[in-house]
CSV table of C-alpha atoms in Angstrom, one decimal:
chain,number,residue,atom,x,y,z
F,220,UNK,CA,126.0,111.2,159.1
F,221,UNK,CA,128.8,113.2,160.1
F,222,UNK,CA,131.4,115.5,158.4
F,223,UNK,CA,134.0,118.4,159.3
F,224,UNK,CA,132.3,120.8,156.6
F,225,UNK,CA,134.8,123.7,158.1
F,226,UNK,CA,136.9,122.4,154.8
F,227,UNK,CA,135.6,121.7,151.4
F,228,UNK,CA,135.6,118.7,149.2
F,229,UNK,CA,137.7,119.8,147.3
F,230,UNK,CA,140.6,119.8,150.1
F,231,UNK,CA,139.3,117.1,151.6
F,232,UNK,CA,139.4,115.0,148.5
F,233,UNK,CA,143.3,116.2,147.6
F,234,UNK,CA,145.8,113.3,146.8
F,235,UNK,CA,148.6,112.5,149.4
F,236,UNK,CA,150.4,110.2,147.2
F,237,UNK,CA,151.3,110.1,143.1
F,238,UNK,CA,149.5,107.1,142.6
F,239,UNK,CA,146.6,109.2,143.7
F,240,UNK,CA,147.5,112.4,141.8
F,241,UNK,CA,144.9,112.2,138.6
F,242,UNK,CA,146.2,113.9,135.4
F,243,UNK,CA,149.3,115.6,134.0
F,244,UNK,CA,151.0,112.4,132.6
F,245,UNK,CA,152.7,114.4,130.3
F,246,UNK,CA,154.6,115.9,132.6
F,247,UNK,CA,153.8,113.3,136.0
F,248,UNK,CA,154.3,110.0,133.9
F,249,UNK,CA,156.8,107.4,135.6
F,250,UNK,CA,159.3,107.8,132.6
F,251,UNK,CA,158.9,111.7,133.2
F,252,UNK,CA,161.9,113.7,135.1
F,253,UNK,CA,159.2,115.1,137.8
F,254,UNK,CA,158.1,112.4,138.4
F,255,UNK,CA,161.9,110.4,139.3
F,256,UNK,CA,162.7,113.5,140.8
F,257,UNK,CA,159.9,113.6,143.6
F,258,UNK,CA,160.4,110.2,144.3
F,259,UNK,CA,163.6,110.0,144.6
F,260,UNK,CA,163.2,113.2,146.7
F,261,UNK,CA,166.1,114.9,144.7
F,262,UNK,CA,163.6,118.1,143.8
F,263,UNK,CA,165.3,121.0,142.6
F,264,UNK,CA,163.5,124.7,142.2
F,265,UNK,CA,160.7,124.6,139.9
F,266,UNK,CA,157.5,126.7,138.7
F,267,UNK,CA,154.5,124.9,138.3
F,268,UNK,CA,152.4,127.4,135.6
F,269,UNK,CA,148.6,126.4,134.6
F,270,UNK,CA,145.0,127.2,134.7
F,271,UNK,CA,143.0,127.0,137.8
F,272,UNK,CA,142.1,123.9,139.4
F,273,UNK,CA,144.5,121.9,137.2
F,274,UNK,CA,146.3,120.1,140.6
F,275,UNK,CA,149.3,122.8,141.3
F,276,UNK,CA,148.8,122.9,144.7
F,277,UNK,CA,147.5,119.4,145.0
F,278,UNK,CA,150.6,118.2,143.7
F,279,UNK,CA,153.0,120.6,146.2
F,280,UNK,CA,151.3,118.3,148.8
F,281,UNK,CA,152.0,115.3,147.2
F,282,UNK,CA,155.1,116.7,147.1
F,283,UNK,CA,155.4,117.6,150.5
F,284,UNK,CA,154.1,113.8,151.9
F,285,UNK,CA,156.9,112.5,149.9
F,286,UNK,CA,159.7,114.5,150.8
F,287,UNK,CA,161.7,114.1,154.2
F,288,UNK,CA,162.6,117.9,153.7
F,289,UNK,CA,161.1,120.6,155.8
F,290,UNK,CA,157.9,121.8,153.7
F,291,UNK,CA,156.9,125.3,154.3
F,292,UNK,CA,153.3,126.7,152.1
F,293,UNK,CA,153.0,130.4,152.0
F,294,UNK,CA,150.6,132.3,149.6
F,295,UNK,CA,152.1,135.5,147.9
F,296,UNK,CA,148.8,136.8,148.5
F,297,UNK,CA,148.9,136.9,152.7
F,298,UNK,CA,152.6,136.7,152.8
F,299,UNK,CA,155.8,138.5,152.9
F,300,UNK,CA,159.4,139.2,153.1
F,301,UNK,CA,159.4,138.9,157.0
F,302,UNK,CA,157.7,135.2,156.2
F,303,UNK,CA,160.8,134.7,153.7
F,304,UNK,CA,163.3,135.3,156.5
F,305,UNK,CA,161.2,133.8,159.0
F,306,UNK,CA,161.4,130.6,157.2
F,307,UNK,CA,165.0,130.6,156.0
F,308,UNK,CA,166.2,131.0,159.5
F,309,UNK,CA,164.3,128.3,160.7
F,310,UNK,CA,166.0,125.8,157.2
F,311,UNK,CA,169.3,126.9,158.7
F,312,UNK,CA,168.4,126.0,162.4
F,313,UNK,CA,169.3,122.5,163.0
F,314,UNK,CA,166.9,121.6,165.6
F,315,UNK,CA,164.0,123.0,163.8
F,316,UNK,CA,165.0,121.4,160.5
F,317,UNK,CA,167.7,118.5,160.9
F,318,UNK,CA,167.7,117.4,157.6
F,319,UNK,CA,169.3,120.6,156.7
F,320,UNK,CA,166.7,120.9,153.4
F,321,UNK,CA,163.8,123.1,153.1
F,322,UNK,CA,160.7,123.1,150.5
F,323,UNK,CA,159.1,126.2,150.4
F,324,UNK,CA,155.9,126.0,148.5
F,325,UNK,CA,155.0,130.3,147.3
F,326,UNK,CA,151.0,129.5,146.1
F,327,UNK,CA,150.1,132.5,143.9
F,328,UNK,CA,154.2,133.6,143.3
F,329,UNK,CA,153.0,136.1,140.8
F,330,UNK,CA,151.4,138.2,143.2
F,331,UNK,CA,154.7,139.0,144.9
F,332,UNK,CA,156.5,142.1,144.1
F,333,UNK,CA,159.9,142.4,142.5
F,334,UNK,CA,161.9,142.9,146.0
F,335,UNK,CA,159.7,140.1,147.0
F,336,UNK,CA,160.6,137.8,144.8
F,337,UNK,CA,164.2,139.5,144.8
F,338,UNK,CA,164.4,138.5,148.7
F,339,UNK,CA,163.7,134.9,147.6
F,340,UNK,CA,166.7,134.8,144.9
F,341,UNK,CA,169.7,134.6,147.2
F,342,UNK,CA,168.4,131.4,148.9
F,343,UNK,CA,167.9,129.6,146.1
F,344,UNK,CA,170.4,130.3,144.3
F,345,UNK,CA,172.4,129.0,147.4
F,346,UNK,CA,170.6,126.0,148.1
F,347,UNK,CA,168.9,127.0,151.5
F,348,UNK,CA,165.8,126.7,149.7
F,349,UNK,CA,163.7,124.5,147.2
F,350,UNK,CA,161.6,126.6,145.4
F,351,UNK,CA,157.9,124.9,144.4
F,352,UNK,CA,156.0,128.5,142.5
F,353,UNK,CA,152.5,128.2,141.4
F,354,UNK,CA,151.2,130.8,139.3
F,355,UNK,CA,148.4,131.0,137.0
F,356,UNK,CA,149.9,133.7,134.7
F,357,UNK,CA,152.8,133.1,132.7
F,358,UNK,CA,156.0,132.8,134.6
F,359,UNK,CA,158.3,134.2,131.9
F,360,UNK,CA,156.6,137.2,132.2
F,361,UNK,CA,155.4,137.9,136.3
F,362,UNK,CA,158.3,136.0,137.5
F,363,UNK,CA,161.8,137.4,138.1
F,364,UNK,CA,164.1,136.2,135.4
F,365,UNK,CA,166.8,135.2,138.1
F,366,UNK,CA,164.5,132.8,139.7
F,367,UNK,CA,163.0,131.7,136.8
F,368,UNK,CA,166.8,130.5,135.2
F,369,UNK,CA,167.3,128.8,138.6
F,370,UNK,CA,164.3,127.0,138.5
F,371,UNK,CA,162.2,124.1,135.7
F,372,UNK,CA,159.5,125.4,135.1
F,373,UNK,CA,156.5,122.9,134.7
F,374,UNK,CA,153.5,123.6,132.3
F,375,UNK,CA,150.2,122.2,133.7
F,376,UNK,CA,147.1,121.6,131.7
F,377,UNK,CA,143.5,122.2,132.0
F,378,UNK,CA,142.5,118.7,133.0
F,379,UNK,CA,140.5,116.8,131.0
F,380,UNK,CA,136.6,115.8,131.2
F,381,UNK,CA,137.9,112.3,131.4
F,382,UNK,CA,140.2,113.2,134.5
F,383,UNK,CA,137.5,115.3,136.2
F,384,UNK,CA,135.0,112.4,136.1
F,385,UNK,CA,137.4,110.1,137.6
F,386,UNK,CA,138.4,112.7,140.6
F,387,UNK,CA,134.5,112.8,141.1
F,388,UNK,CA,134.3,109.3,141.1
F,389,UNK,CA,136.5,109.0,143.5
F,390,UNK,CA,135.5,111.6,145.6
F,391,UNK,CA,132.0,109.8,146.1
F,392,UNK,CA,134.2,106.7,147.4
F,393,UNK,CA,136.8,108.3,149.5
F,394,UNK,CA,135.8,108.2,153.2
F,395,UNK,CA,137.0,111.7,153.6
F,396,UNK,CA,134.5,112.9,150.5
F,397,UNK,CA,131.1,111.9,150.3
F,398,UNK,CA,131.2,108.1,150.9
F,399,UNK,CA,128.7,108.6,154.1
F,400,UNK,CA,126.1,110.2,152.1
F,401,UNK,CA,123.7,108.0,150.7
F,402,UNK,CA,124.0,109.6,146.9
F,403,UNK,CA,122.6,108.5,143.6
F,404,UNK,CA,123.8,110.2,140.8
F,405,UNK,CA,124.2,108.9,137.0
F,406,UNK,CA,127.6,108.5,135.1
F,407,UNK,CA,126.3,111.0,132.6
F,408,UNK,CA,125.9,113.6,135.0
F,409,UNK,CA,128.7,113.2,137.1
F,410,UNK,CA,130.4,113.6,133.0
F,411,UNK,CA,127.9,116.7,132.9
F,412,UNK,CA,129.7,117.9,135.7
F,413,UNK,CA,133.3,117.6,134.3
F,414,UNK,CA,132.2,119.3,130.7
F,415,UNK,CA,130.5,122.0,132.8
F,416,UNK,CA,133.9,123.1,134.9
F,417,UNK,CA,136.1,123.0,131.9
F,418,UNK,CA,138.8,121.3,133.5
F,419,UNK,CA,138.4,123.2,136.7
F,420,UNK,CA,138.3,120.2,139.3
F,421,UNK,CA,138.2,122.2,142.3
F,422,UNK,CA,135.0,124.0,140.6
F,423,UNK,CA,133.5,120.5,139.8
F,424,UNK,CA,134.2,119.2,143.1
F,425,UNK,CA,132.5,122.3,144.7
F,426,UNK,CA,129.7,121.7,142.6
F,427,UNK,CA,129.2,118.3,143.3
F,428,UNK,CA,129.5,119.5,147.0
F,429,UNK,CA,126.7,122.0,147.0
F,430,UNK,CA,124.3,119.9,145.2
F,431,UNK,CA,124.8,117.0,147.8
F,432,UNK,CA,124.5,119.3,150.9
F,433,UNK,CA,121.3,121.5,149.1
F,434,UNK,CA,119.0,118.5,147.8
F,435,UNK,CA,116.6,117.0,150.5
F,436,UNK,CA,117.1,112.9,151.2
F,437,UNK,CA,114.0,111.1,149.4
F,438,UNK,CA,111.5,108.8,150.7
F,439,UNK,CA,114.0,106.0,149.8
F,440,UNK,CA,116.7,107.5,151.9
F,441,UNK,CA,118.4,109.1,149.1
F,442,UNK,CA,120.1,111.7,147.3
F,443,UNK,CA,119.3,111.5,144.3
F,444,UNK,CA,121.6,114.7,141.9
F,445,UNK,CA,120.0,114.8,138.5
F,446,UNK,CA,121.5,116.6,135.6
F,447,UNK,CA,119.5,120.3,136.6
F,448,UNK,CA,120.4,120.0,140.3
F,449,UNK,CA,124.2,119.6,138.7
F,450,UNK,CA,123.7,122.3,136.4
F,451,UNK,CA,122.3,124.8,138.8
F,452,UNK,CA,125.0,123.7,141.2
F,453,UNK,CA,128.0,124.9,139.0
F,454,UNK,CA,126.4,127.4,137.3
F,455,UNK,CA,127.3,128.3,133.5
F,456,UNK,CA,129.9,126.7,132.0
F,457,UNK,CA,133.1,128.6,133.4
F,458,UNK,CA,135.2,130.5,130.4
F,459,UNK,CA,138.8,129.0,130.7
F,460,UNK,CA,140.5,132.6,130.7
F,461,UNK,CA,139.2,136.1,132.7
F,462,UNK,CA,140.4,139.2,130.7
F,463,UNK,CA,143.4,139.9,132.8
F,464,UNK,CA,145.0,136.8,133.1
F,465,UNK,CA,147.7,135.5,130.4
F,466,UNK,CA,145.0,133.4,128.6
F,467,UNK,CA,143.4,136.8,127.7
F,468,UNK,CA,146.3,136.9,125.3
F,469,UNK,CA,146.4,133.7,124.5
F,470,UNK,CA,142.6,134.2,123.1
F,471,UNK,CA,143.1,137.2,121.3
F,472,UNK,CA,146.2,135.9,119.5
F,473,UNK,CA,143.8,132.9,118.5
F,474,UNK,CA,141.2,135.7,117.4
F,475,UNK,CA,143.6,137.6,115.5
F,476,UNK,CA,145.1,134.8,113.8
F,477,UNK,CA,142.2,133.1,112.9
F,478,UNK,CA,141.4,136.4,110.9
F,479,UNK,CA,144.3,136.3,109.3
F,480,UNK,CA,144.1,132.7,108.1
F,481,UNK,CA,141.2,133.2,106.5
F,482,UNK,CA,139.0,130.8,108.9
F,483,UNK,CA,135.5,132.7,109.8
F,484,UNK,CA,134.6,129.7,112.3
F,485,UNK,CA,137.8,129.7,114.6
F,486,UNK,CA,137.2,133.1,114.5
F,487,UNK,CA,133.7,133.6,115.3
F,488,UNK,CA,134.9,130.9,118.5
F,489,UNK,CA,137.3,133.2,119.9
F,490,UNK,CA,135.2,136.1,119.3
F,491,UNK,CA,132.4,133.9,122.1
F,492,UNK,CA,135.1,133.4,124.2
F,493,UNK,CA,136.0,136.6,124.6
F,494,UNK,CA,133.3,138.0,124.5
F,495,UNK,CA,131.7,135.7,127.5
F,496,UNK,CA,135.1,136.3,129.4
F,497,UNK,CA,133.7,139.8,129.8
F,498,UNK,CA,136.4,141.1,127.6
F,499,UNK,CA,135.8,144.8,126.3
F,500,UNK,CA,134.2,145.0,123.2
F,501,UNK,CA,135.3,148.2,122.7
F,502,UNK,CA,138.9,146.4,122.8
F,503,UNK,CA,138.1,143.4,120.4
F,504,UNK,CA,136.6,146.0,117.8
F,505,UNK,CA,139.8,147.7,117.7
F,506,UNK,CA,141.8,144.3,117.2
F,507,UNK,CA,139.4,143.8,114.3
F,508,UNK,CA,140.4,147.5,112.8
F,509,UNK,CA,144.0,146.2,113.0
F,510,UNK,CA,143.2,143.2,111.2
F,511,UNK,CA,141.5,145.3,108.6
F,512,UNK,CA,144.9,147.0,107.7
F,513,UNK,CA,147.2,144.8,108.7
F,514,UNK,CA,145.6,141.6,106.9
F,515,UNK,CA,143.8,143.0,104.4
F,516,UNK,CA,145.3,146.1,103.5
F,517,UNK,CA,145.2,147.1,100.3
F,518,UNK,CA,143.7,143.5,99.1
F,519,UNK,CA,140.3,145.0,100.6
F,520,UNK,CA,140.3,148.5,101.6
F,521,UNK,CA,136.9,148.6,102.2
F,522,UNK,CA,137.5,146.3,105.1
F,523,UNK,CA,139.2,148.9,107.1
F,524,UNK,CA,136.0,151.1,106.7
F,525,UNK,CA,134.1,148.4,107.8
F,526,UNK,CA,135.6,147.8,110.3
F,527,UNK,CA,136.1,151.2,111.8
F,528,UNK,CA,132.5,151.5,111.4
F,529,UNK,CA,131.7,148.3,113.8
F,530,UNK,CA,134.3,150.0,116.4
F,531,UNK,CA,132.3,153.2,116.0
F,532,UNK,CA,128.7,151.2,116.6
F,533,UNK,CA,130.2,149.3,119.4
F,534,UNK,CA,131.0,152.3,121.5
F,535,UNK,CA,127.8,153.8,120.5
F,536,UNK,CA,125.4,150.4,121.4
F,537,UNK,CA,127.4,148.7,123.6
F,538,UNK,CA,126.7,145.2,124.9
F,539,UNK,CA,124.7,142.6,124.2
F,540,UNK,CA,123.6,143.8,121.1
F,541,UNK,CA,127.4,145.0,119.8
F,542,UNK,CA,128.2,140.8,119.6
F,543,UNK,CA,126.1,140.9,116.1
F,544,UNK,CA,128.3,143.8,114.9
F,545,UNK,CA,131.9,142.3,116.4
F,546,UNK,CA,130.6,139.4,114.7
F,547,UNK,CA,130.0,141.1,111.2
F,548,UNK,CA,133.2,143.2,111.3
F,549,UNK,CA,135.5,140.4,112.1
F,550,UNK,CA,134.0,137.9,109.4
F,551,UNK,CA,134.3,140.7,107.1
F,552,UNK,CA,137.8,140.7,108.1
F,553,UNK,CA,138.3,137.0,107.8
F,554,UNK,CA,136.9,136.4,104.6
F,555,UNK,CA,138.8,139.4,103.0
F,556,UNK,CA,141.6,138.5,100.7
F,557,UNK,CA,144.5,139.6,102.0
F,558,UNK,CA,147.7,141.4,101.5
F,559,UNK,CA,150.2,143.0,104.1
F,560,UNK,CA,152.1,145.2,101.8
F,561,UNK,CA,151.2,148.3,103.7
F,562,UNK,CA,152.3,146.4,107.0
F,563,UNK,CA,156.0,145.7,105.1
F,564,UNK,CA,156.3,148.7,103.4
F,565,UNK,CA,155.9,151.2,106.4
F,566,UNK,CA,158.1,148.9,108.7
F,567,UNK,CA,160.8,148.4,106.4
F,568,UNK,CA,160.8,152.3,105.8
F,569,UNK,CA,160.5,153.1,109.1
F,570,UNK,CA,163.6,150.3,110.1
F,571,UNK,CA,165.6,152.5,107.2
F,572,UNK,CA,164.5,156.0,109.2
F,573,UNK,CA,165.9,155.0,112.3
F,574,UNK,CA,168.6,153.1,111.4
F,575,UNK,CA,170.5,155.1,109.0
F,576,UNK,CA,171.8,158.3,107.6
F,577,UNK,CA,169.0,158.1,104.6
F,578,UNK,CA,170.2,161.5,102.8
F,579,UNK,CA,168.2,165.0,101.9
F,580,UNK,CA,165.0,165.5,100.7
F,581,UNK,CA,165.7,166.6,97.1
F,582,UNK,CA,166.0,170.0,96.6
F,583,UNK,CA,162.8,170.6,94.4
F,584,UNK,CA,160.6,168.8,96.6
F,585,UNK,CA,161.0,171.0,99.4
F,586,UNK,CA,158.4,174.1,100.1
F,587,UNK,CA,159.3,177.3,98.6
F,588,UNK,CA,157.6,179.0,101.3
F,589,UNK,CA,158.8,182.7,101.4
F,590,UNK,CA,159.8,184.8,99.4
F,591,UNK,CA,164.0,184.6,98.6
F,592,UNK,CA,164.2,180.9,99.3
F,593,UNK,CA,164.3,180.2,95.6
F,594,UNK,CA,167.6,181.7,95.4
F,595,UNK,CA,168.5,178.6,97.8
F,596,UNK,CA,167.1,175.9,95.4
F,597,UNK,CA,163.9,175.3,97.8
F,598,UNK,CA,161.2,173.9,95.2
F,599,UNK,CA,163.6,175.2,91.8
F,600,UNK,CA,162.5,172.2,89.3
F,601,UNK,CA,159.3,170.6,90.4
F,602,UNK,CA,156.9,169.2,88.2
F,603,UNK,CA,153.5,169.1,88.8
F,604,UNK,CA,152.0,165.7,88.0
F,605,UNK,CA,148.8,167.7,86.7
F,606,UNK,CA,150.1,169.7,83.7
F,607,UNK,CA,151.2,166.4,82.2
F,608,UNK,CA,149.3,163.7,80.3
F,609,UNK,CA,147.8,161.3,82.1
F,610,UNK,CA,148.4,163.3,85.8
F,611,UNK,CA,152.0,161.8,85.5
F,612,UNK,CA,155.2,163.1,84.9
F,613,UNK,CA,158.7,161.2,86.0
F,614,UNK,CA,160.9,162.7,88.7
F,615,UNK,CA,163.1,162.3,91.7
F,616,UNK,CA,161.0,161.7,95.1
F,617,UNK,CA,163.4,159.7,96.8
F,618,UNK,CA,167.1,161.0,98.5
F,619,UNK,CA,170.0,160.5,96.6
F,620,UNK,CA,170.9,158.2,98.8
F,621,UNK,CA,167.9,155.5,98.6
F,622,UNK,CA,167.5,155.8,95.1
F,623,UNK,CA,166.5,152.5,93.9
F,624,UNK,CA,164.9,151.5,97.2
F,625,UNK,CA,161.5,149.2,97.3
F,626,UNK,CA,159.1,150.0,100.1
F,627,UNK,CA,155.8,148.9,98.7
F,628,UNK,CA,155.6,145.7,96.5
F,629,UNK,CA,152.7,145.4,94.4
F,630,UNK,CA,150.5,141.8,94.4
């Protein structure tokens, strides 16, 4: 039994062709324009933006296998401008590239710097290049806005359980996989497999790997994976997001709004997530104190208390036990009625502050505070709400000018 295990399974395993390529028909179908475009081999700049393992780079070297262009990979990570030059000279040099077109694949394109990335513009917005960017994080964000209107970019999915099974599948047939080992291994747990990656293939693949290289052939010759070798292979299911990356957002958005709409389940979800993403808890108790004023407001102010309490206790107890009072807090939160008339009335007064000329403060409101200033009208007039029936008394608050003005509305 013999196999080069300098590379893993996962690279071995990768698809040379689009019939291959497993996944992605939304955007990979045969009706799709990526699709007519790669084979054709009339490519034009693009982003490709998803999750780990969801076929990115798999699919810049279908890419590359199909093209009759020059295909240069570099990783943002390892490379740099000299490597841009480096490889723009060589597109222009027609003995080194005689079909006078040039793919260059950037792996990780978010990592680059701004004059990184600001070497690559002039290049392709000249055509010397055909820009293929991967990037985890959300290009509209970490990628320079030049490139980004000179190039389509691509969404990729997390693949599905359904797609993972069928690239480990595969894998155990492919000559350049695991063909030559004598392997027996259920449907179910090669499914076990795909639902513990989370759509990561190049995890389940890994996975697969280790268990077939660390389990001992049997009497019968075999190697048999059963579903606790496949577990302890891949470890605990992997959280789609890590607290840095634009899914992080993605989440807490989800978390917030779940709040806000009243649903204590999707909440309590996104609060797991999180929280097993090793977000701070420190940070999601002060999303929850948000969503105490903000969504609740004045429909519940009690929420707010609670909810500064459970950010007080979190930094106080910390982790594992501050999940139960996140948990708590942001139920509280979610099964509040709400109201965000505080929310509107502050920003609409504060859009009137800064946007206008919103008059004086009335003369008798102002603070007679020396002696003589009376003389100038400074608090001449003032009622106080106390001497009157009832603690109330009517009079002018407002500037002549935003008389009549409505911050707060009343539910």
């Amino acid at each position: 039994m013999t196999m080069d295990l300098t590379k893993p399974l996962a690279y071995r395993v990768r698809p040379k062709t689009l019939e291959e390529f497993v996944g992605q028909e939304e955007v990979l179908g045969k009706n799709k324009i990526l699709y007519r475009t790669i084979v054709a081999d009339r490519l034009s700049s693009i982003v490709l933006w998803g999750p780990t393992g969801c076929g990115k780079t798999s699919l810049a070297k279908v890419i590359s296998n199909t093209t009759k262009a020059k295909f240069v990979h570099l990783n943002a990570v390892t490379a740099g401008v000299s490597d841009i030059k480096k490889t723009v000279d060589e597109a222009k040099n027609p003995i080194l590239n005689p079909s006078g077109k040039c793919i260059l694949f950037i792996d990780e394109i978010h990592r680059f710097n701004k004059l990184q990335q600001d070497a690559l513009l002039p290049y392709v917005e000249n055509g010397t290049v055909i820009l293929i960017g991967a990037t985890t994080e959300n290009p509209y964000f970490e990628v320079n806005k030049a490139l980004i209107s000179r190039s389509m970019v691509v969404k990729l999915s997390p693949l599905t359980e359904e797609n993972v099974y069928t690239i480990l599948k595969n894998a155990l047939s492919n000559p350049e996989g695991l063909k030559s080992y004598n392997i027996k291994i259920k449907d179910e747990t090669l499914k076990t497999i795909a639902k513990l990656s989370s759509g990561d293939v190049r995890v389940a693949l890994n996975g697969l790997e280790i268990a077939v290289l660390t389990t001992p052939v049997d009497k019968d010759g075999y190697i048999t994976i059963t579903d606790e070798i496949a577990a302890e292979s891949l470890g605990k299911k992997r959280i789609m997001f890590d607290k840095g990356g634009d899914a992080h957002f993605d989440n807490i958005s989800a978390f917030i709004k779940s709040m806000r709409g009243s649903d204590p389940d999707a909440t309590v979800f996104y609060l797991a997530r999180a929280i097993e993403a090793g977000e701070d808890p420190v940070f999601l108790a002060r999303r929850i104190v948000i969503a105490a004023a903000e969504e609740v407001g004045l429909a519940n102010p009690q929420a707010l208390v609670v909810a500064n309490s459970a950010l007080q206790a979190t930094t106080v107890v910390g982790m594992p036990e501050a999940r139960i009072i996140l948990s708590e807090a942001a139920i509280y939160v979610a099964t509040s009625k709400k109201s965000n008339s505080a929310y509107l009335a502050i920003d609409k007064a504060l859009k009137d502050v800064r946007n206008g000329d919103t008059g004086e403060i009335p003369m008798h409101l102002r603070n007679n505070v020396a002696k003589g200033m009376e003389q100038f009208n400074y608090g001449v007039g003032y009622k106080y709400p106390h001497d009157y029936p009832n603690h109330y008394v009517e009079q002018q608050y407002l500037p002549d000018k935003m008389l009549g003005t409505t911050y707060y509305q009343e539910e």
